[in-house]
CSV table of C-alpha atoms in Angstrom, one decimal:
chain,number,residue,atom,x,y,z
A,1223,UNK,CA,128.5,-46.5,163.7
A,1224,UNK,CA,129.6,-49.4,166.0
A,1225,UNK,CA,127.7,-52.6,165.8
A,1226,UNK,CA,127.9,-56.4,165.4
A,1227,UNK,CA,125.6,-58.7,163.5
A,1228,UNK,CA,124.1,-59.9,166.8
A,1229,UNK,CA,123.1,-56.2,167.6
A,1230,UNK,CA,121.0,-56.0,164.4
A,1231,UNK,CA,119.1,-59.3,164.7
A,1232,UNK,CA,115.4,-58.9,163.8
A,1233,UNK,CA,114.5,-62.6,163.8
A,1234,UNK,CA,113.3,-64.1,167.0
A,1235,UNK,CA,113.8,-67.5,168.6
A,1236,UNK,CA,117.1,-68.3,166.9
A,1237,UNK,CA,118.4,-71.9,167.4
A,1238,UNK,CA,121.3,-71.9,169.8
A,1239,UNK,CA,123.2,-74.3,167.5
A,1240,UNK,CA,123.7,-71.3,165.2
A,1241,UNK,CA,126.0,-69.6,167.8
A,1242,UNK,CA,129.7,-70.2,168.0
A,1243,UNK,CA,130.8,-72.0,171.3
A,1244,UNK,CA,134.0,-69.8,171.5
A,1245,UNK,CA,132.9,-66.2,170.7
A,1246,UNK,CA,129.2,-66.8,171.6
A,1247,UNK,CA,128.1,-64.8,168.5
A,1248,UNK,CA,126.3,-66.0,165.4
A,1249,UNK,CA,128.7,-68.1,163.4
A,1250,UNK,CA,130.5,-66.2,160.7
A,1251,UNK,CA,131.8,-68.5,157.8
A,1252,UNK,CA,131.0,-71.6,159.8
A,1253,UNK,CA,133.4,-74.6,159.5
A,1254,UNK,CA,133.3,-78.0,161.1
A,1255,UNK,CA,135.6,-80.7,162.4
A,1256,UNK,CA,135.5,-84.3,161.1
A,1257,UNK,CA,133.0,-85.1,163.9
A,1258,UNK,CA,130.6,-82.3,162.7
A,1259,UNK,CA,131.1,-79.7,165.4
A,1260,UNK,CA,130.8,-76.1,164.1
A,1261,UNK,CA,132.6,-72.9,164.9
A,1262,UNK,CA,133.4,-69.6,163.2
A,1263,UNK,CA,136.2,-70.0,160.7
A,1264,UNK,CA,138.4,-67.4,162.6
A,1265,UNK,CA,137.6,-68.9,166.0
A,1266,UNK,CA,138.6,-72.4,164.8
A,1267,UNK,CA,141.9,-71.1,163.3
A,1268,UNK,CA,142.7,-69.2,166.5
A,1269,UNK,CA,142.1,-72.4,168.5
A,1270,UNK,CA,144.4,-74.4,166.3
A,1271,UNK,CA,147.2,-71.7,166.1
A,1272,UNK,CA,147.3,-70.3,169.6
A,1273,UNK,CA,145.7,-72.9,171.9
A,1274,UNK,CA,145.7,-76.6,170.7
A,1275,UNK,CA,145.2,-78.2,167.3
A,1276,UNK,CA,142.0,-80.0,168.3
A,1277,UNK,CA,138.3,-79.4,168.3
A,1278,UNK,CA,137.4,-77.6,171.6
A,1279,UNK,CA,134.2,-79.6,171.8
A,1280,UNK,CA,135.2,-83.2,171.1
A,1281,UNK,CA,139.0,-82.9,171.3
A,1282,UNK,CA,139.5,-84.6,167.9
A,1283,UNK,CA,142.8,-83.5,166.3
A,1284,UNK,CA,142.3,-80.9,163.5
A,1285,UNK,CA,144.3,-78.7,161.2
A,1286,UNK,CA,143.2,-75.8,159.1
A,1287,UNK,CA,143.3,-78.0,156.0
A,1288,UNK,CA,141.0,-80.6,157.5
A,1289,UNK,CA,138.3,-78.1,158.5
A,1290,UNK,CA,135.2,-78.2,156.2
A,1291,UNK,CA,132.8,-75.4,155.2
A,1292,UNK,CA,129.3,-76.0,156.4
A,1293,UNK,CA,127.5,-74.5,153.4
A,1294,UNK,CA,124.0,-75.5,154.5
A,1295,UNK,CA,124.4,-74.0,158.0
A,1296,UNK,CA,126.0,-70.8,156.8
A,1297,UNK,CA,123.2,-70.4,154.2
A,1298,UNK,CA,120.6,-70.8,157.1
A,1299,UNK,CA,122.5,-68.1,159.1
A,1300,UNK,CA,122.7,-65.7,156.1
A,1301,UNK,CA,118.9,-65.9,155.6
A,1302,UNK,CA,118.2,-64.6,159.1
A,1303,UNK,CA,116.6,-61.1,159.2
A,1304,UNK,CA,118.4,-58.1,160.5
A,1305,UNK,CA,117.7,-54.3,160.9
A,1306,UNK,CA,119.5,-51.9,158.6
A,1307,UNK,CA,122.3,-50.4,160.7
A,1308,UNK,CA,120.8,-47.0,159.8
A,1309,UNK,CA,117.6,-47.8,161.7
A,1310,UNK,CA,119.4,-46.7,164.8
A,1311,UNK,CA,120.6,-43.4,166.3
A,1312,UNK,CA,124.2,-42.6,165.8
A,1313,UNK,CA,126.1,-44.3,168.7
A,1314,UNK,CA,129.7,-43.1,168.1
A,1315,UNK,CA,129.8,-41.9,171.7
A,1316,UNK,CA,127.9,-44.7,173.2
A,1317,UNK,CA,127.9,-48.5,172.6
A,1318,UNK,CA,124.1,-48.7,173.0
A,1319,UNK,CA,122.0,-49.1,169.8
A,1320,UNK,CA,118.6,-47.5,170.1
A,1321,UNK,CA,116.0,-47.7,167.3
A,1322,UNK,CA,115.3,-44.3,165.7
A,1323,UNK,CA,111.6,-44.9,164.8
A,1324,UNK,CA,111.1,-41.4,163.4
A,1325,UNK,CA,114.1,-40.8,161.2
A,1326,UNK,CA,115.8,-44.2,160.9
A,1327,UNK,CA,115.8,-46.6,157.9
A,1328,UNK,CA,112.7,-48.9,157.9
A,1329,UNK,CA,114.3,-51.7,155.7
A,1330,UNK,CA,114.6,-55.3,157.1
A,1331,UNK,CA,117.5,-57.2,155.4
A,1332,UNK,CA,119.0,-60.6,155.4
A,1333,UNK,CA,122.5,-61.0,156.8
A,1334,UNK,CA,123.6,-61.9,153.2
A,1335,UNK,CA,122.2,-58.6,151.9
A,1336,UNK,CA,123.9,-56.7,154.7
A,1337,UNK,CA,127.2,-58.4,153.9
A,1338,UNK,CA,127.1,-57.7,150.2
A,1339,UNK,CA,126.9,-53.9,151.0
A,1340,UNK,CA,124.6,-52.9,148.2
A,1341,UNK,CA,121.9,-51.5,150.5
A,1342,UNK,CA,124.3,-49.7,152.7
A,1343,UNK,CA,125.8,-47.9,149.7
A,1344,UNK,CA,122.4,-46.7,148.5
A,1345,UNK,CA,120.7,-46.1,151.9
A,1346,UNK,CA,119.6,-42.5,152.3
A,1347,UNK,CA,119.6,-42.9,156.1
A,1348,UNK,CA,123.4,-43.4,156.3
A,1349,UNK,CA,125.2,-41.0,158.7
A,1350,UNK,CA,127.5,-38.6,156.8
A,1351,UNK,CA,129.8,-35.7,157.8
A,1352,UNK,CA,129.5,-32.1,156.7
A,1353,UNK,CA,132.1,-31.6,153.9
A,1354,UNK,CA,132.6,-27.9,154.9
A,1355,UNK,CA,133.4,-28.7,158.6
A,1356,UNK,CA,133.3,-32.3,159.6
A,1357,UNK,CA,134.4,-31.6,163.2
A,1358,UNK,CA,132.1,-28.8,164.3
A,1359,UNK,CA,129.0,-29.8,162.4
A,1360,UNK,CA,128.8,-33.4,163.6
A,1361,UNK,CA,127.0,-36.2,161.7
A,1362,UNK,CA,123.6,-36.2,160.1
A,1363,UNK,CA,121.7,-38.5,157.8
A,1364,UNK,CA,122.3,-38.4,154.0
A,1365,UNK,CA,118.7,-37.4,153.3
A,1366,UNK,CA,119.2,-34.3,155.6
A,1367,UNK,CA,122.1,-32.9,153.6
A,1368,UNK,CA,120.0,-30.1,151.9
A,1369,UNK,CA,118.5,-29.0,155.2
A,1370,UNK,CA,121.9,-29.0,156.8
A,1371,UNK,CA,123.4,-26.9,154.0
A,1372,UNK,CA,120.6,-24.4,154.4
A,1373,UNK,CA,121.6,-23.8,158.0
A,1374,UNK,CA,125.3,-24.7,158.0
A,1375,UNK,CA,127.5,-21.9,159.4
A,1376,UNK,CA,130.4,-23.1,157.3
A,1377,UNK,CA,128.6,-23.2,154.0
A,1378,UNK,CA,130.5,-21.1,151.4
A,1379,UNK,CA,128.5,-18.0,150.5
A,1380,UNK,CA,129.4,-15.4,148.0
A,1381,UNK,CA,129.3,-11.7,148.8
A,1382,UNK,CA,126.9,-9.9,146.4
A,1383,UNK,CA,129.2,-6.9,146.3
A,1384,UNK,CA,132.8,-8.0,146.1
A,1385,UNK,CA,132.0,-11.5,144.9
A,1386,UNK,CA,134.4,-13.2,147.4
A,1387,UNK,CA,133.5,-16.4,149.2
A,1388,UNK,CA,133.0,-16.5,153.0
A,1389,UNK,CA,131.6,-19.0,155.5
A,1390,UNK,CA,128.0,-18.2,156.1
A,1391,UNK,CA,128.6,-17.1,159.7
A,1392,UNK,CA,131.3,-14.6,158.7
A,1393,UNK,CA,129.4,-13.0,155.8
A,1394,UNK,CA,127.4,-10.6,158.0
A,1395,UNK,CA,130.5,-9.3,159.8
A,1396,UNK,CA,132.2,-8.9,156.4
A,1397,UNK,CA,129.3,-6.8,155.1
A,1398,UNK,CA,129.1,-4.8,158.2
A,1399,UNK,CA,132.8,-4.1,158.8
A,1400,UNK,CA,135.0,-5.0,155.8
A,1401,UNK,CA,133.5,-5.2,152.3
A,1402,UNK,CA,135.0,-2.4,150.3
A,1403,UNK,CA,132.0,-2.1,147.9
A,1404,UNK,CA,129.1,-2.0,150.4
A,1405,UNK,CA,127.3,1.3,150.3
A,1406,UNK,CA,127.6,3.1,153.7
A,1407,UNK,CA,126.4,6.4,155.1
A,1408,UNK,CA,128.8,9.2,156.1
A,1409,UNK,CA,130.1,8.8,159.7
A,1410,UNK,CA,128.9,12.3,160.3
A,1411,UNK,CA,125.3,11.7,159.2
A,1412,UNK,CA,124.2,12.8,162.7
A,1413,UNK,CA,125.7,16.2,161.9
A,1414,UNK,CA,123.8,16.6,158.6
A,1415,UNK,CA,125.8,14.8,155.9
A,1416,UNK,CA,123.3,12.5,154.2
A,1417,UNK,CA,125.7,11.1,151.4
A,1418,UNK,CA,126.1,7.4,150.8
A,1419,UNK,CA,129.1,5.8,148.9
A,1420,UNK,CA,131.1,2.5,148.7
A,1421,UNK,CA,133.2,1.9,151.8
A,1422,UNK,CA,136.4,2.2,149.9
A,1423,UNK,CA,135.5,5.8,149.0
A,1424,UNK,CA,135.2,6.9,152.7
A,1425,UNK,CA,138.6,8.6,152.8
A,1426,UNK,CA,137.9,10.6,149.7
A,1427,UNK,CA,134.5,11.6,150.9
A,1428,UNK,CA,135.7,12.9,154.2
A,1429,UNK,CA,138.1,15.3,152.6
A,1430,UNK,CA,135.2,17.2,151.0
A,1431,UNK,CA,133.7,20.4,152.5
A,1432,UNK,CA,136.7,21.4,154.5
A,1433,UNK,CA,137.1,17.9,156.1
A,1434,UNK,CA,133.4,17.9,157.3
A,1435,UNK,CA,134.2,20.5,160.0
A,1436,UNK,CA,130.7,21.9,159.8
A,1437,UNK,CA,129.1,18.6,160.4
A,1438,UNK,CA,131.5,17.7,163.2
A,1439,UNK,CA,130.6,21.1,164.9
A,1440,UNK,CA,126.9,20.2,164.6
A,1441,UNK,CA,127.5,16.9,166.3
A,1442,UNK,CA,129.4,18.5,169.2
A,1443,UNK,CA,126.7,21.1,169.7
A,1444,UNK,CA,124.0,18.4,169.7
A,1445,UNK,CA,125.9,16.4,172.3
A,1446,UNK,CA,126.3,19.6,174.5
A,1447,UNK,CA,122.5,20.1,174.3
A,1448,UNK,CA,121.9,16.5,175.1
A,1449,UNK,CA,124.4,16.5,178.0
A,1450,UNK,CA,122.8,19.6,179.5
A,1451,UNK,CA,119.3,18.0,179.3
A,1452,UNK,CA,120.6,14.8,180.8
A,1453,UNK,CA,122.3,16.7,183.7
A,1454,UNK,CA,119.0,18.5,184.4
A,1455,UNK,CA,117.1,15.2,184.4
A,1456,UNK,CA,119.7,13.6,186.7
A,1457,UNK,CA,119.5,16.5,189.1
A,1458,UNK,CA,115.7,16.2,189.2
A,1459,UNK,CA,116.0,12.5,189.9
A,1460,UNK,CA,118.5,13.0,192.7
A,1461,UNK,CA,116.1,15.6,194.3
A,1462,UNK,CA,113.2,13.2,194.0
A,1463,UNK,CA,115.2,10.4,195.5
A,1464,UNK,CA,116.2,12.5,198.5
A,1465,UNK,CA,112.6,13.7,199.0
A,1466,UNK,CA,111.4,10.0,199.0
A,1467,UNK,CA,114.1,8.9,201.4
A,1468,UNK,CA,113.2,11.8,203.8
A,1469,UNK,CA,109.5,10.8,203.6
A,1470,UNK,CA,110.4,7.2,204.4
A,1471,UNK,CA,112.5,8.3,207.4
A,1472,UNK,CA,109.9,10.7,208.7
A,1473,UNK,CA,107.3,7.9,208.4
A,1474,UNK,CA,109.3,5.8,211.0
A,1475,UNK,CA,111.3,3.8,208.6
A,1476,UNK,CA,113.6,1.9,210.9
A,1477,UNK,CA,115.5,-1.4,210.9
A,1478,UNK,CA,115.1,-4.2,213.5
A,1479,UNK,CA,117.3,-7.2,213.3
A,1480,UNK,CA,119.5,-9.9,214.9
A,1481,UNK,CA,123.3,-10.2,214.5
A,1482,UNK,CA,124.4,-13.8,215.1
A,1483,UNK,CA,128.1,-14.2,215.6
A,1484,UNK,CA,129.0,-17.9,215.1
A,1485,UNK,CA,132.3,-19.5,216.2
A,1486,UNK,CA,132.7,-16.7,218.7
A,1487,UNK,CA,135.7,-18.2,220.5
A,1488,UNK,CA,137.6,-18.3,217.2
A,1489,UNK,CA,136.7,-14.7,216.5
A,1490,UNK,CA,137.8,-13.7,220.0
A,1491,UNK,CA,141.2,-15.4,219.5
A,1492,UNK,CA,141.8,-13.5,216.2
A,1493,UNK,CA,140.8,-10.3,217.9
A,1494,UNK,CA,143.3,-10.8,220.7
A,1495,UNK,CA,146.1,-11.4,218.1
A,1496,UNK,CA,145.5,-7.9,216.6
A,1497,UNK,CA,142.6,-5.8,218.1
A,1498,UNK,CA,143.0,-3.1,215.5
A,1499,UNK,CA,142.6,-5.2,212.3
A,1500,UNK,CA,140.5,-8.1,213.6
A,1501,UNK,CA,137.2,-6.4,214.7
A,1502,UNK,CA,134.2,-8.7,214.2
A,1503,UNK,CA,132.2,-7.0,211.4
A,1504,UNK,CA,128.6,-7.6,210.4
A,1505,UNK,CA,127.2,-7.8,206.8
A,1506,UNK,CA,125.9,-4.4,205.5
A,1507,UNK,CA,122.5,-3.0,206.7
A,1508,UNK,CA,120.4,-0.9,204.4
A,1509,UNK,CA,117.6,1.3,205.8
A,1510,UNK,CA,117.1,2.6,202.2
A,1511,UNK,CA,119.1,1.9,199.0
A,1512,UNK,CA,121.5,4.7,199.8
A,1513,UNK,CA,121.4,4.7,203.6
A,1514,UNK,CA,123.9,1.9,204.6
A,1515,UNK,CA,125.1,1.0,208.1
A,1516,UNK,CA,127.4,-1.7,209.5
A,1517,UNK,CA,128.0,-3.1,213.0
A,1518,UNK,CA,131.3,-4.1,214.4
A,1519,UNK,CA,132.3,-5.6,217.8
A,1520,UNK,CA,135.5,-5.0,219.8
A,1521,UNK,CA,135.7,-8.2,221.9
A,1522,UNK,CA,137.7,-6.7,224.8
A,1523,UNK,CA,138.2,-3.0,225.3
A,1524,UNK,CA,138.7,-0.8,228.4
A,1525,UNK,CA,136.3,2.0,229.2
A,1526,UNK,CA,136.7,3.9,232.5
A,1527,UNK,CA,139.0,1.2,233.8
A,1528,UNK,CA,136.3,-1.5,233.1
A,1529,UNK,CA,136.8,-4.3,230.6
A,1530,UNK,CA,133.9,-4.2,228.1
A,1531,UNK,CA,132.5,-5.6,224.9
A,1532,UNK,CA,132.0,-2.6,222.6
A,1533,UNK,CA,129.4,-2.8,219.8
A,1534,UNK,CA,129.9,0.0,217.2
A,1535,UNK,CA,127.3,1.4,214.8
A,1536,UNK,CA,129.0,3.0,211.7
A,1537,UNK,CA,127.2,5.2,209.1
A,1538,UNK,CA,128.3,4.6,205.5
A,1539,UNK,CA,126.7,7.7,203.8
A,1540,UNK,CA,127.4,11.4,203.6
A,1541,UNK,CA,124.8,13.2,205.6
A,1542,UNK,CA,124.8,14.6,209.2
A,1543,UNK,CA,122.2,12.5,211.0
A,1544,UNK,CA,120.6,12.1,214.4
A,1545,UNK,CA,120.2,8.4,215.0
A,1546,UNK,CA,118.5,6.4,217.8
A,1547,UNK,CA,119.9,2.9,218.2
A,1548,UNK,CA,119.8,0.1,220.7
A,1549,UNK,CA,121.7,-3.2,221.2
A,1550,UNK,CA,120.4,-6.2,223.3
A,1551,UNK,CA,122.8,-9.0,224.0
A,1552,UNK,CA,120.4,-12.0,224.4
A,1553,UNK,CA,120.6,-14.5,227.2
A,1554,UNK,CA,119.3,-18.1,227.1
A,1555,UNK,CA,116.8,-16.8,229.7
A,1556,UNK,CA,115.1,-13.8,228.0
A,1557,UNK,CA,114.6,-12.0,231.3
A,1558,UNK,CA,118.4,-11.8,231.8
A,1559,UNK,CA,119.1,-10.2,228.4
A,1560,UNK,CA,120.9,-6.9,228.6
A,1561,UNK,CA,119.6,-4.0,226.4
A,1562,UNK,CA,121.1,-0.5,226.1
A,1563,UNK,CA,119.9,2.4,223.9
A,1564,UNK,CA,121.6,5.7,222.7
A,1565,UNK,CA,120.6,8.7,220.7
A,1566,UNK,CA,123.6,10.3,218.9
A,1567,UNK,CA,124.5,12.9,216.3
A,1568,UNK,CA,126.6,11.4,213.5
A,1569,UNK,CA,128.8,13.7,211.4
A,1570,UNK,CA,128.5,13.9,207.6
A,1571,UNK,CA,131.7,11.8,207.1
A,1572,UNK,CA,131.4,8.3,205.8
A,1573,UNK,CA,132.4,5.9,208.7
A,1574,UNK,CA,131.1,8.3,211.4
A,1575,UNK,CA,130.3,6.0,214.4
A,1576,UNK,CA,129.2,5.6,218.0
A,1577,UNK,CA,129.3,2.6,220.4
A,1578,UNK,CA,127.6,1.0,223.3
A,1579,UNK,CA,129.6,-0.9,225.9
A,1580,UNK,CA,128.7,-4.1,227.9
A,1581,UNK,CA,130.8,-5.4,230.8
A,1582,UNK,CA,132.8,-8.5,229.9
A,1583,UNK,CA,132.5,-9.8,233.5
A,1584,UNK,CA,128.8,-10.5,232.8
A,1585,UNK,CA,128.9,-11.5,229.1
A,1586,UNK,CA,131.9,-13.9,229.3
A,1587,UNK,CA,130.8,-15.6,232.5
A,1588,UNK,CA,129.8,-19.1,231.3
A,1589,UNK,CA,127.3,-19.4,234.1
A,1590,UNK,CA,125.4,-16.4,232.8
A,1591,UNK,CA,124.7,-18.2,229.4
A,1592,UNK,CA,125.1,-15.2,227.1
A,1593,UNK,CA,127.3,-17.3,224.8
A,1594,UNK,CA,125.6,-20.6,224.0
A,1595,UNK,CA,126.9,-23.2,221.5
A,1596,UNK,CA,129.8,-20.8,220.8
A,1597,UNK,CA,127.3,-18.2,219.5
A,1598,UNK,CA,126.6,-14.6,220.6
A,1599,UNK,CA,123.3,-13.1,219.5
A,1600,UNK,CA,122.7,-9.4,219.4
A,1601,UNK,CA,119.3,-7.8,218.7
A,1602,UNK,CA,119.4,-4.3,217.3
A,1603,UNK,CA,117.3,-1.4,216.2
A,1604,UNK,CA,118.4,1.5,214.1
A,1605,UNK,CA,116.2,4.6,213.4
A,1606,UNK,CA,117.2,7.8,211.7
A,1607,UNK,CA,115.4,10.6,213.5
A,1608,UNK,CA,116.7,13.4,211.3
A,1609,UNK,CA,119.0,14.1,208.4
A,1610,UNK,CA,120.9,17.5,208.5
A,1611,UNK,CA,118.2,19.3,210.5
A,1612,UNK,CA,117.0,18.0,213.9
A,1613,UNK,CA,113.3,16.8,213.7
A,1614,UNK,CA,110.8,15.8,216.3
A,1615,UNK,CA,111.5,12.3,217.5
A,1616,UNK,CA,109.0,9.7,216.1
A,1617,UNK,CA,107.5,7.0,218.2
A,1618,UNK,CA,109.4,3.7,217.7
A,1619,UNK,CA,107.5,1.0,215.9
A,1620,UNK,CA,107.0,-2.4,217.3
A,1621,UNK,CA,110.0,-4.7,217.1
A,1622,UNK,CA,110.0,-7.3,214.4
A,1623,UNK,CA,113.2,-9.3,214.3
A,1624,UNK,CA,112.9,-10.8,210.8
A,1625,UNK,CA,116.2,-9.3,209.6
A,1626,UNK,CA,119.0,-11.6,210.7
A,1627,UNK,CA,122.7,-11.0,210.0
A,1628,UNK,CA,125.2,-13.9,210.5
A,1629,UNK,CA,128.9,-13.7,210.9
A,1630,UNK,CA,131.1,-16.8,210.8
A,1631,UNK,CA,134.6,-17.8,209.9
A,1632,UNK,CA,135.2,-19.6,206.6
A,1633,UNK,CA,136.4,-23.2,207.0
């Protein structure tokens, strides 16, 4: 523990004449010049040897041999009251001393008692290190040694079987995996062998009864039965899941949302560099946990000799589906927004897609205010009308644009 005598002072209102004028601490082994000025012995010697052989207060010439001990003053200092250093928390990682009122030493000493060291040798609140691992266990008070040893992971513990010593934390693993004398069950217990024996007899045991082939066969048959039962349960769960998803879809389960494309001009520049690999792609859209879609945007494509923005809806699951979908490119003035709708049959292939086109002459015209603050906003609705078999179209639910997708470039 790091401390100075001044850190431990219990006495209040100490006379300032008891402090050294050089180090500003309580004087230690006070000595005086011929004029009676007092300093610490070490401070006075340092003044004479490294600065100037004179008193720093009155400038009278001095040597180490002319300095006199001030016995009366030092006796007064030594009778000042101080806390036991073990009254504080351990401060090895911090220079601050904080009283430990709950677990610290309660003794109040004189400076003389502290210096003679008798109390510190006997104090049960001294910080000590674990003798089994002084690095990982840290420090604790002497009166806590027994409690620490009851919990210490590095305390030597004897195995009751092989009588070897192990750290407490390694004993369990030794018993579970290594000890040659621990009684263990046959590894083919599941197949009907109920014998137990010391671990070092395992090899001999396994050679009995034709190498346990009968028990191994029982285990394999049991696993076959379990696998068959599990496969049946899995098939039932898949059927139930498909039925639930069909019910959701038939109950007008659709998805309404907004796709916000930020930094559109930067996306457009990337697209122009390579239109085949730099499509603008949305985050995934889930109508149900297994019915996933995604949107992508081709920023400049030609359809029937007209330059267009193409917004593409892609299906990411394996089922032929009839899907009704709409895209609306929003304008700063809502009455000028452009909305288009399609109803298309998507094949069973993952990635099956259809698109809706919007003329670039309208969208990219800065006076039309479709792209504001370098953002393009697309409202969309996706509704599965049928899976595999065509079903009667269901009336579309009211739009509720609470689902928002955002696409932006990483900085």
